CSV table of C-alpha atoms in Angstrom, one decimal:
chain,number,residue,atom,x,y,z
A,674,MET,CA,46.6,-30.0,5.9
A,675,ARG,CA,49.9,-30.4,8.0
A,676,ASP,CA,53.7,-30.8,7.2
A,677,PHE,CA,55.5,-33.6,8.8
A,678,LEU,CA,59.0,-33.3,9.9
A,679,PRO,CA,61.2,-36.0,9.4
A,680,ALA,CA,60.7,-37.8,12.5
A,681,ASP,CA,56.6,-37.6,11.9
A,682,LYS,CA,57.1,-38.6,9.0
A,683,ALA,CA,59.3,-41.5,9.5
A,684,ARG,CA,57.1,-42.9,12.2
A,685,ARG,CA,53.6,-42.4,10.3
A,686,GLU,CA,55.5,-44.7,7.6
A,687,ARG,CA,56.5,-47.3,10.2
A,688,VAL,CA,53.2,-47.4,11.4
A,689,LEU,CA,51.5,-47.6,8.1
A,690,ALA,CA,54.2,-50.2,7.0
A,691,VAL,CA,52.9,-52.3,9.7
A,692,ILE,CA,48.9,-51.7,9.1
A,693,ARG,CA,49.8,-53.1,5.4
A,694,GLU,CA,51.9,-56.1,6.1
A,695,ARG,CA,48.9,-56.8,8.6
A,696,TYR,CA,46.1,-56.6,6.5
A,697,ARG,CA,48.5,-58.3,3.4
A,698,ALA,CA,48.9,-61.0,5.6
A,699,HIS,CA,45.2,-61.4,5.8
A,700,GLY,CA,44.6,-61.8,1.8
A,701,PHE,CA,43.9,-58.3,1.0
A,702,ASP,CA,45.5,-56.8,-2.0
A,703,GLU,CA,46.7,-53.2,-2.4
A,704,ILE,CA,44.8,-51.2,-5.2
A,705,GLU,CA,45.5,-47.1,-6.0
A,706,THR,CA,42.2,-45.0,-7.1
A,707,PRO,CA,43.4,-41.2,-8.3
A,708,VAL,CA,42.4,-38.7,-6.0
A,709,MET,CA,39.4,-36.8,-8.0
A,710,GLU,CA,36.6,-38.4,-8.8
A,711,GLU,CA,33.4,-37.0,-11.0
A,712,HIS,CA,31.5,-34.1,-9.1
A,713,ALA,CA,27.8,-36.1,-10.1
A,714,ARG,CA,29.3,-39.1,-8.5
A,715,LEU,CA,30.8,-37.8,-5.5
A,716,HIS,CA,27.3,-35.5,-5.0
A,717,ALA,CA,25.0,-38.9,-6.0
A,718,GLY,CA,23.6,-38.9,-2.3
A,719,ILE,CA,25.5,-41.5,-0.8
A,720,GLY,CA,28.0,-39.9,1.4
A,721,GLY,CA,25.9,-38.2,3.5
A,722,ASP,CA,27.2,-34.9,5.5
A,723,ASN,CA,30.5,-35.6,3.1
A,724,GLU,CA,29.3,-34.7,0.2
A,725,LYS,CA,28.6,-31.4,1.7
A,726,LEU,CA,32.6,-31.1,3.0
A,727,ALA,CA,33.9,-31.9,-0.6
A,728,TYR,CA,36.5,-29.8,-2.7
A,729,ASN,CA,35.2,-29.0,-6.2
A,730,VAL,CA,37.1,-28.9,-9.3
A,731,LEU,CA,36.6,-26.0,-11.6
A,732,LYS,CA,36.4,-26.9,-14.8
A,733,ARG,CA,38.8,-25.4,-17.4
A,734,GLY,CA,38.7,-22.8,-19.5
A,735,LEU,CA,35.5,-21.4,-17.6
A,736,ASP,CA,35.0,-17.4,-19.1
A,737,ALA,CA,33.0,-14.9,-17.0
A,738,ALA,CA,29.5,-15.1,-19.2
A,739,ALA,CA,29.9,-19.1,-18.1
A,740,ILE,CA,30.7,-18.3,-14.4
A,741,ALA,CA,27.5,-15.6,-14.5
A,742,ALA,CA,25.3,-18.2,-16.1
A,743,ALA,CA,26.2,-20.6,-13.7
A,744,ALA,CA,25.2,-18.1,-10.8
A,745,ASP,CA,22.1,-19.8,-9.8
A,746,ASP,CA,23.6,-23.3,-9.8
A,747,PRO,CA,27.5,-23.2,-8.7
A,748,ALA,CA,27.2,-27.1,-9.3
A,749,GLN,CA,27.6,-26.2,-13.4
A,750,LEU,CA,31.2,-24.5,-12.8
A,751,THR,CA,32.5,-27.8,-11.4
A,752,ASP,CA,33.2,-31.3,-13.3
A,753,LEU,CA,35.3,-32.8,-10.7
A,754,GLY,CA,36.1,-32.9,-6.8
A,755,LEU,CA,38.6,-34.3,-4.7
A,756,ARG,CA,37.7,-37.6,-2.9
A,757,TYR,CA,36.3,-37.1,0.7
A,758,ASP,CA,36.6,-41.4,1.3
A,759,LEU,CA,38.0,-44.3,-0.1
A,760,THR,CA,34.5,-46.1,-0.6
A,761,VAL,CA,33.1,-44.4,-3.3
A,762,PRO,CA,35.9,-44.2,-5.5
A,763,LEU,CA,36.3,-48.1,-4.6
A,764,ALA,CA,33.0,-48.8,-5.6
A,765,ARG,CA,33.9,-47.0,-9.1
A,766,PHE,CA,36.9,-49.1,-9.3
A,767,TYR,CA,35.1,-52.1,-8.8
A,768,ALA,CA,32.6,-51.6,-11.6
A,769,THR,CA,35.3,-50.3,-14.0
A,770,ASN,CA,37.9,-53.7,-13.2
A,771,ARG,CA,35.5,-56.1,-12.0
A,772,GLY,CA,35.9,-58.6,-15.2
A,773,GLN,CA,40.4,-58.4,-13.9
A,774,LEU,CA,39.0,-59.0,-10.3
A,775,PRO,CA,38.4,-62.3,-8.7
A,776,THR,CA,34.9,-63.4,-7.5
A,777,VAL,CA,35.4,-62.4,-4.0
A,778,PHE,CA,37.9,-59.4,-3.9
A,779,ARG,CA,39.7,-58.1,-0.6
A,780,SER,CA,41.1,-54.9,-1.5
A,781,ILE,CA,43.3,-52.5,0.7
A,782,GLN,CA,43.4,-48.8,0.4
A,783,ILE,CA,45.8,-46.6,2.4
A,784,ALA,CA,45.7,-42.8,0.8
A,785,PRO,CA,45.0,-39.2,2.3
A,786,VAL,CA,41.3,-37.9,1.4
A,787,TRP,CA,40.4,-34.2,1.8
A,788,ARG,CA,37.2,-32.5,3.5
A,789,ALA,CA,36.7,-28.6,3.8
A,790,GLU,CA,36.1,-29.3,7.8
A,791,ARG,CA,36.8,-26.6,10.6
A,792,PRO,CA,40.1,-27.2,11.8
A,793,GLN,CA,40.2,-28.1,15.0
A,794,LYS,CA,42.4,-30.8,17.3
A,795,GLY,CA,41.6,-34.4,15.7
A,796,ARG,CA,39.9,-33.1,12.6
A,797,TYR,CA,42.2,-32.3,9.5
A,798,ARG,CA,41.3,-31.1,6.1
A,799,GLN,CA,44.0,-33.8,4.5
A,800,PHE,CA,44.3,-37.2,6.5
A,801,VAL,CA,45.2,-40.8,5.8
A,802,GLN,CA,42.5,-43.4,5.6
A,803,CYS,CA,43.0,-47.2,6.0
A,804,ASP,CA,40.3,-49.2,4.2
A,805,ILE,CA,40.0,-53.1,3.8
A,806,ASP,CA,37.0,-53.4,1.5
A,807,ILE,CA,35.6,-57.0,0.5
A,808,MET,CA,33.5,-57.1,-2.5
A,809,GLY,CA,31.3,-60.2,-3.5
A,810,ASP,CA,31.0,-62.7,-0.4
A,811,ALA,CA,26.9,-61.8,1.4
A,812,SER,CA,27.8,-64.0,3.9
A,813,ALA,CA,29.0,-62.9,7.6
A,814,ARG,CA,32.3,-64.5,6.8
A,815,ALA,CA,33.4,-61.2,5.3
A,816,GLU,CA,32.3,-59.1,8.0
A,817,SER,CA,34.6,-61.7,10.3
A,818,GLU,CA,37.6,-61.4,8.7
A,819,LEU,CA,37.2,-57.4,8.4
A,820,ILE,CA,36.8,-57.8,12.4
A,821,VAL,CA,39.9,-60.3,12.5
A,822,ALA,CA,42.1,-58.3,10.4
A,823,THR,CA,41.5,-55.3,12.2
A,824,LEU,CA,41.9,-55.9,15.5
A,825,ASP,CA,44.9,-58.3,14.8
A,826,THR,CA,46.4,-54.7,13.2
A,827,LEU,CA,45.7,-53.3,16.5
A,828,ASP,CA,47.4,-55.7,18.5
A,829,ALA,CA,50.2,-55.7,15.8
A,830,LEU,CA,50.5,-52.4,16.8
A,831,GLY,CA,50.9,-52.9,20.3
A,832,LEU,CA,47.3,-51.6,21.2
A,833,GLU,CA,45.9,-54.7,22.7
A,834,GLY,CA,42.5,-54.6,24.1
A,835,GLY,CA,40.7,-53.2,21.1
A,836,GLN,CA,37.0,-53.8,20.7
A,837,VAL,CA,34.3,-54.2,18.0
A,838,ARG,CA,30.4,-52.5,18.8
A,839,VAL,CA,28.7,-54.0,15.9
A,840,ASN,CA,24.9,-53.3,15.3
A,841,ASP,CA,22.9,-53.7,11.5
A,842,ARG,CA,20.9,-51.1,9.7
A,843,ARG,CA,18.1,-53.7,9.3
A,844,VAL,CA,17.9,-54.0,13.2
A,845,LEU,CA,17.6,-50.2,13.3
A,846,ASP,CA,14.9,-49.9,10.5
A,847,TRP,CA,12.8,-53.2,12.2
A,848,MET,CA,12.8,-51.5,15.9
A,849,LEU,CA,11.9,-48.1,14.5
A,850,ASP,CA,9.2,-49.4,12.7
A,851,SER,CA,8.1,-51.7,15.7
A,852,PHE,CA,7.9,-48.8,17.7
A,853,GLY,CA,5.9,-46.5,15.2
A,854,PHE,CA,8.4,-44.2,13.5
A,855,ALA,CA,7.2,-43.2,10.2
A,856,ALA,CA,10.0,-43.7,7.1
A,857,GLU,CA,10.3,-40.4,6.5
A,858,GLU,CA,11.0,-39.2,10.1
A,859,ARG,CA,13.7,-42.0,10.3
A,860,PRO,CA,16.9,-39.8,9.3
A,861,GLY,CA,16.3,-37.2,11.8
A,862,VAL,CA,15.1,-39.9,14.5
A,863,LEU,CA,18.7,-41.7,13.5
A,864,ILE,CA,20.5,-38.6,14.3
A,865,THR,CA,19.0,-37.9,18.0
A,866,ILE,CA,19.8,-42.1,18.9
A,867,ASP,CA,23.2,-41.3,17.8
A,868,LYS,CA,23.5,-39.0,21.0
A,869,LEU,CA,21.8,-41.5,23.6
A,870,ASP,CA,25.4,-42.1,25.0
A,871,LYS,CA,25.9,-38.4,25.6
A,872,ILE,CA,22.1,-37.3,26.9
A,873,GLY,CA,20.7,-40.5,28.2
A,874,PRO,CA,17.3,-42.0,27.7
A,875,ALA,CA,15.6,-39.1,28.8
A,876,GLY,CA,17.5,-36.6,26.8
A,877,VAL,CA,16.9,-38.5,23.5
A,878,ALA,CA,12.8,-38.9,24.1
A,879,THR,CA,12.6,-35.3,24.5
A,880,GLU,CA,14.6,-34.1,21.4
A,881,LEU,CA,12.5,-36.5,19.5
A,882,ARG,CA,9.7,-35.0,21.0
A,883,GLU,CA,10.8,-31.1,20.1
A,884,ARG,CA,11.9,-32.6,16.5
A,885,GLY,CA,7.8,-33.8,16.5
A,886,ALA,CA,8.2,-37.5,15.7
A,887,THR,CA,5.3,-39.4,16.3
A,888,ALA,CA,4.3,-39.1,19.7
A,889,SER,CA,3.2,-42.6,20.1
A,890,ALA,CA,6.5,-43.7,18.5
A,891,VAL,CA,8.6,-41.5,21.4
A,892,ASP,CA,6.6,-43.0,24.1
A,893,ALA,CA,7.2,-46.4,23.2
A,894,PHE,CA,10.8,-45.7,22.7
A,895,GLU,CA,11.1,-44.0,25.9
A,896,GLN,CA,9.6,-47.3,27.5
A,897,PHE,CA,11.7,-49.6,25.9
A,898,LEU,CA,14.9,-47.3,26.8
A,899,THR,CA,13.9,-47.3,30.7
A,900,ARG,CA,12.5,-50.9,30.9
A,901,PRO,CA,13.7,-53.0,33.6
A,902,MET,CA,16.9,-55.4,33.0
A,903,THR,CA,18.3,-57.9,34.5
A,904,MET,CA,21.8,-57.9,35.7
A,905,GLU,CA,23.0,-61.3,34.1
A,906,TYR,CA,25.7,-60.9,31.6
A,907,HIS,CA,25.8,-62.8,28.4
A,908,PRO,CA,28.6,-62.6,26.2
A,909,TYR,CA,28.5,-61.4,22.4
A,910,GLY,CA,25.7,-63.9,20.8
A,911,GLU,CA,22.1,-64.7,20.8
A,912,ARG,CA,21.2,-64.2,24.1
A,913,GLN,CA,23.2,-60.9,24.1
A,914,VAL,CA,21.8,-59.9,21.0
A,915,ARG,CA,18.1,-60.3,22.0
A,916,LYS,CA,18.1,-58.9,25.2
A,917,LEU,CA,19.1,-56.1,24.0
A,918,LEU,CA,16.3,-56.3,21.4
A,919,PRO,CA,12.6,-55.9,21.4
A,920,ALA,CA,11.1,-59.2,21.3
A,921,GLY,CA,10.6,-60.7,17.8
A,922,ALA,CA,13.2,-59.3,15.9
A,923,PRO,CA,14.0,-60.8,12.7
A,924,ASP,CA,15.5,-64.3,12.9
A,925,ASP,CA,17.7,-63.9,9.7
A,926,VAL,CA,19.6,-61.0,11.1
A,927,VAL,CA,20.3,-61.9,14.9
A,928,ALA,CA,21.6,-65.1,12.6
A,929,HIS,CA,23.9,-63.3,10.6
A,930,LEU,CA,24.8,-61.1,13.6
A,931,VAL,CA,25.9,-64.0,15.8
A,932,GLY,CA,27.4,-65.9,12.8
A,933,ILE,CA,30.0,-63.1,13.2
A,934,GLY,CA,30.7,-63.5,16.7
A,935,SER,CA,31.2,-67.6,16.4
A,936,ALA,CA,33.8,-66.5,13.5
A,937,VAL,CA,35.4,-64.1,15.3
A,938,ALA,CA,35.6,-66.3,18.7
A,939,ALA,CA,37.2,-69.3,16.5
A,940,ALA,CA,39.8,-66.9,15.2
A,941,ARG,CA,40.9,-65.4,18.3
A,942,GLY,CA,41.0,-68.7,19.7
A,943,VAL,CA,38.4,-68.0,22.3
A,944,ALA,CA,35.9,-70.8,23.5
A,945,GLY,CA,33.8,-72.5,26.1
A,946,ASP,CA,34.2,-70.0,29.2
A,947,ALA,CA,36.3,-67.4,27.9
A,948,LEU,CA,33.5,-66.4,25.5
A,949,ALA,CA,33.3,-63.3,27.8
A,950,ASP,CA,36.6,-62.0,26.7
A,951,ILE,CA,35.4,-62.2,22.6
A,952,PRO,CA,36.5,-58.4,21.7
A,953,LEU,CA,32.9,-58.0,20.4
A,954,VAL,CA,29.8,-55.9,21.9
A,955,PHE,CA,26.3,-55.9,20.0
A,956,ASP,CA,25.1,-52.2,20.4
A,957,PRO,CA,21.2,-52.0,18.9
A,958,PHE,CA,21.6,-48.2,19.0
A,959,LEU,CA,24.9,-47.8,17.3
A,960,VAL,CA,24.3,-45.7,13.9
A,961,ARG,CA,26.7,-44.4,11.9
A,962,GLY,CA,26.2,-41.4,9.9
A,963,MET,CA,26.9,-42.8,6.1
A,964,GLY,CA,23.7,-43.1,4.0
A,965,TYR,CA,24.8,-45.9,2.1
A,966,TYR,CA,25.3,-48.8,5.1
A,967,THR,CA,22.8,-51.3,4.2
A,968,GLY,CA,23.1,-54.0,6.8
A,969,THR,CA,26.0,-54.6,9.7
A,970,ILE,CA,27.7,-51.6,10.9
A,971,PHE,CA,30.8,-51.5,13.4
A,972,GLU,CA,33.1,-48.9,15.3
A,973,LEU,CA,36.5,-50.1,16.4
A,974,ALA,CA,37.4,-48.5,20.2
A,975,HIS,CA,40.1,-48.7,22.7
A,976,PRO,CA,40.4,-48.0,26.5
A,977,SER,CA,43.1,-45.8,25.7
A,978,ALA,CA,40.6,-43.6,24.1
A,979,ASP,CA,37.3,-42.4,24.2
A,980,TYR,CA,36.2,-42.1,20.6
A,981,SER,CA,36.3,-44.2,18.1
A,982,LEU,CA,38.9,-45.6,16.3
A,983,GLY,CA,37.2,-47.0,13.0
A,984,GLY,CA,34.3,-48.3,11.8
A,985,GLY,CA,32.9,-49.5,8.8
A,986,GLY,CA,29.5,-51.6,7.2
A,987,ARG,CA,28.2,-53.3,4.7
A,988,TYR,CA,27.1,-51.0,1.5
A,989,ASP,CA,25.5,-54.1,-0.8
A,990,GLY,CA,23.4,-51.4,-2.2
A,991,MET,CA,26.3,-49.1,-3.5
A,992,ILE,CA,28.4,-50.5,-6.6
A,993,GLY,CA,25.2,-51.5,-8.2
A,994,ARG,CA,24.5,-47.7,-8.8
A,995,PHE,CA,27.9,-47.6,-11.1
A,996,LEU,CA,27.5,-51.4,-12.6
A,997,GLY,CA,23.9,-51.9,-13.2
A,998,GLN,CA,23.8,-54.7,-10.9
A,999,ASP,CA,24.1,-55.3,-7.1
A,1000,VAL,CA,27.2,-56.9,-5.7
A,1001,PRO,CA,27.7,-57.6,-1.9
A,1002,ALA,CA,30.4,-55.0,-0.2
A,1003,VAL,CA,31.1,-54.6,3.4
A,1004,GLY,CA,34.5,-52.5,4.6
A,1005,PHE,CA,36.1,-51.6,8.0
A,1006,SER,CA,38.3,-48.3,8.1
A,1007,ILE,CA,41.1,-47.8,10.5
A,1008,GLY,CA,41.6,-43.7,11.8
A,1009,PHE,CA,45.2,-43.6,10.9
A,1010,GLU,CA,45.6,-40.2,12.4
A,1011,ARG,CA,44.2,-41.0,15.9
A,1012,ILE,CA,45.5,-44.4,15.8
A,1013,VAL,CA,49.2,-42.8,15.0
A,1014,ASP,CA,48.8,-40.7,18.1
A,1015,LEU,CA,48.2,-43.9,20.2
A,1016,VAL,CA,51.5,-46.0,19.4
A,1017,ASP,CA,54.4,-46.0,21.2
A,1018,ALA,CA,57.4,-44.3,19.0
A,1019,ALA,CA,58.9,-46.9,17.3
A,1020,GLU,CA,62.6,-47.7,17.4
A,1021,GLY,CA,63.2,-47.8,13.6
A,1022,ASP,CA,63.7,-50.2,11.1
A,1023,GLY,CA,66.2,-52.5,12.8
A,1024,ALA,CA,69.2,-50.9,10.2
A,1025,ALA,CA,72.1,-49.1,11.8
A,1026,ALA,CA,71.8,-45.4,11.0
A,1027,ILE,CA,75.0,-43.8,10.7
A,1028,VAL,CA,75.8,-39.7,10.6
A,1029,LEU,CA,79.4,-39.1,9.6
A,1030,VAL,CA,80.9,-36.0,11.2
A,1031,HIS,CA,83.5,-34.5,8.7
A,1032,ASP,CA,86.1,-31.6,9.0
A,1033,ARG,CA,85.7,-29.3,5.8
A,1034,ASP,CA,88.7,-30.4,4.2
A,1035,VAL,CA,87.9,-33.9,4.0
A,1036,PRO,CA,87.9,-34.4,0.0
A,1037,ASP,CA,84.6,-35.4,-1.7
A,1038,SER,CA,86.1,-38.7,-2.7
A,1039,GLU,CA,86.9,-39.7,0.7
A,1040,LEU,CA,83.7,-38.7,2.1
A,1041,LEU,CA,81.4,-40.8,-0.7
A,1042,ALA,CA,83.9,-43.6,-0.1
A,1043,HIS,CA,83.1,-44.3,3.1
A,1044,LYS,CA,79.6,-43.5,3.1
A,1045,ALA,CA,79.1,-45.8,-0.1
A,1046,ALA,CA,81.0,-48.5,2.1
A,1047,LEU,CA,78.3,-48.3,4.8
A,1048,VAL,CA,75.8,-48.0,2.5
A,1049,ALA,CA,76.5,-50.7,1.1
A,1050,ALA,CA,76.8,-52.7,4.3
A,1051,GLY,CA,73.1,-52.1,5.2
A,1052,SER,CA,73.8,-48.8,6.6
A,1053,ARG,CA,71.4,-45.4,6.5
A,1054,VAL,CA,74.1,-42.8,6.4
A,1055,ARG,CA,74.0,-38.9,6.5
A,1056,LEU,CA,76.9,-36.7,5.8
A,1057,GLU,CA,77.7,-33.5,8.5
A,1058,HIS,CA,80.1,-30.6,8.5
A,1059,ARG,CA,81.5,-30.5,12.2
A,1060,THR,CA,80.4,-27.7,13.7
A,1061,LYS,CA,81.3,-25.8,16.9
A,1062,ASN,CA,78.4,-27.4,19.1
A,1063,LEU,CA,78.9,-31.2,18.2
A,1064,LYS,CA,76.6,-32.0,20.4
A,1065,ALA,CA,73.7,-30.2,19.6
A,1066,LEU,CA,74.4,-31.4,15.9
A,1067,LEU,CA,74.4,-35.4,17.4
A,1068,GLU,CA,71.1,-34.7,19.5
A,1069,ARG,CA,69.2,-33.2,16.2
A,1070,ALA,CA,70.8,-36.0,14.6
A,1071,ALA,CA,69.0,-38.7,17.5
A,1072,ALA,CA,65.9,-36.8,17.2
A,1073,ASP,CA,65.9,-38.1,12.7
A,1074,GLY,CA,66.4,-41.8,14.0
A,1075,TYR,CA,70.3,-41.9,14.0
A,1076,THR,CA,71.9,-44.5,16.2
A,1077,SER,CA,75.3,-43.8,16.0
A,1078,PHE,CA,78.0,-41.3,14.5
A,1079,ALA,CA,81.5,-41.5,13.2
A,1080,THR,CA,83.8,-38.3,13.0
A,1081,VAL,CA,85.9,-38.3,9.3
A,1082,ALA,CA,89.4,-36.4,9.4
A,1083,SER,CA,91.6,-36.0,6.0
A,1084,GLY,CA,93.2,-39.1,5.3
A,1085,ALA,CA,91.6,-41.4,7.6
A,1086,GLY,CA,92.0,-44.8,6.7
A,1087,SER,CA,89.3,-46.5,9.0
A,1088,LEU,CA,86.5,-45.1,11.2
A,1089,GLU,CA,85.4,-45.4,14.7
A,1090,VAL,CA,81.8,-45.6,15.1
A,1091,LYS,CA,80.4,-44.6,18.7
A,1092,PRO,CA,76.9,-44.9,19.9
A,1093,LEU,CA,74.8,-41.8,19.6
A,1094,GLY,CA,72.8,-41.4,23.1
């Protein structure tokens, strides 16, 4: 959990303003949910490993006897917890407020979340998530809207060249079934498959055997991973998807994936020979760890970073847990803490930012009159006592985003504004 100095805070707010503006331009509406949810909801088995990182809140009024009685089940000591993501609260929000929302609801959530991480570079215990979600639309159009809005936002932040890796949990399930992996061993198998980029096919096969996975299934999987392939390149579409999957992939899932690509290509103005430039790539071994994903999953990549900048997927079964009726839902989350470090320092909001450096004998009435006039003209204004080291004072003001200054003496009728720098 971190403090942010004024310049850092201003930069974060400028980036957030761009994200909000782009999301809203694509028809999403911002909501807000409480920072805490019921303990049972946060630990319902849908948050994956994040549930283990949740901060729980003690019940009020516990005495020593109640604490002792809960020694064998610490969960009895808590009834609330800090949210570890924005998706579980969104599902509860939608189930609670559905009657006041449109049939297809497009939401924005930009807010902090908390996880009891081991602090290290890039991992924080409090961090901001920027989520967009669509509820009520089971078609590929929903995924396409999310991807287009996310890529547009990345472009607006000066991070052109982003790419989205796409897969489908139904493809993964079908593939593991076709290789012969038993249903009960698949969660562990997926954990190993997720390491494919790091340890390669041989490493994956070795680890699966060490896990005790079905030997014939591991053999079949390893043979598939090391199969000979032609060097012919296909842009994102049916030929790319089928080339990267075993024969016989389910037509409905392939059609869903292809539909996403067609819509994104049209929205990005990509057609014909330029289809090779569509910013999508099918990755049959993209896993993503959240247990609530039921269909399409995706991750955001950028050439300036060797890690994911965001991700998401379809979670059609989650809202039904709270509503008693299934509602299709899909979301995409930008990793704000990662993206803000990649964005070039912005110049500010365009308004003049002026420091008024005044002598100590200038009456307050004169100072505030000068300040009020500049503020009324649209400027941001800070008052500073003149110091012996004027250069250091002005350098600090420039670091805080101020662009000009003026000196104020007692009885001065007008100010001479000069640029900082």
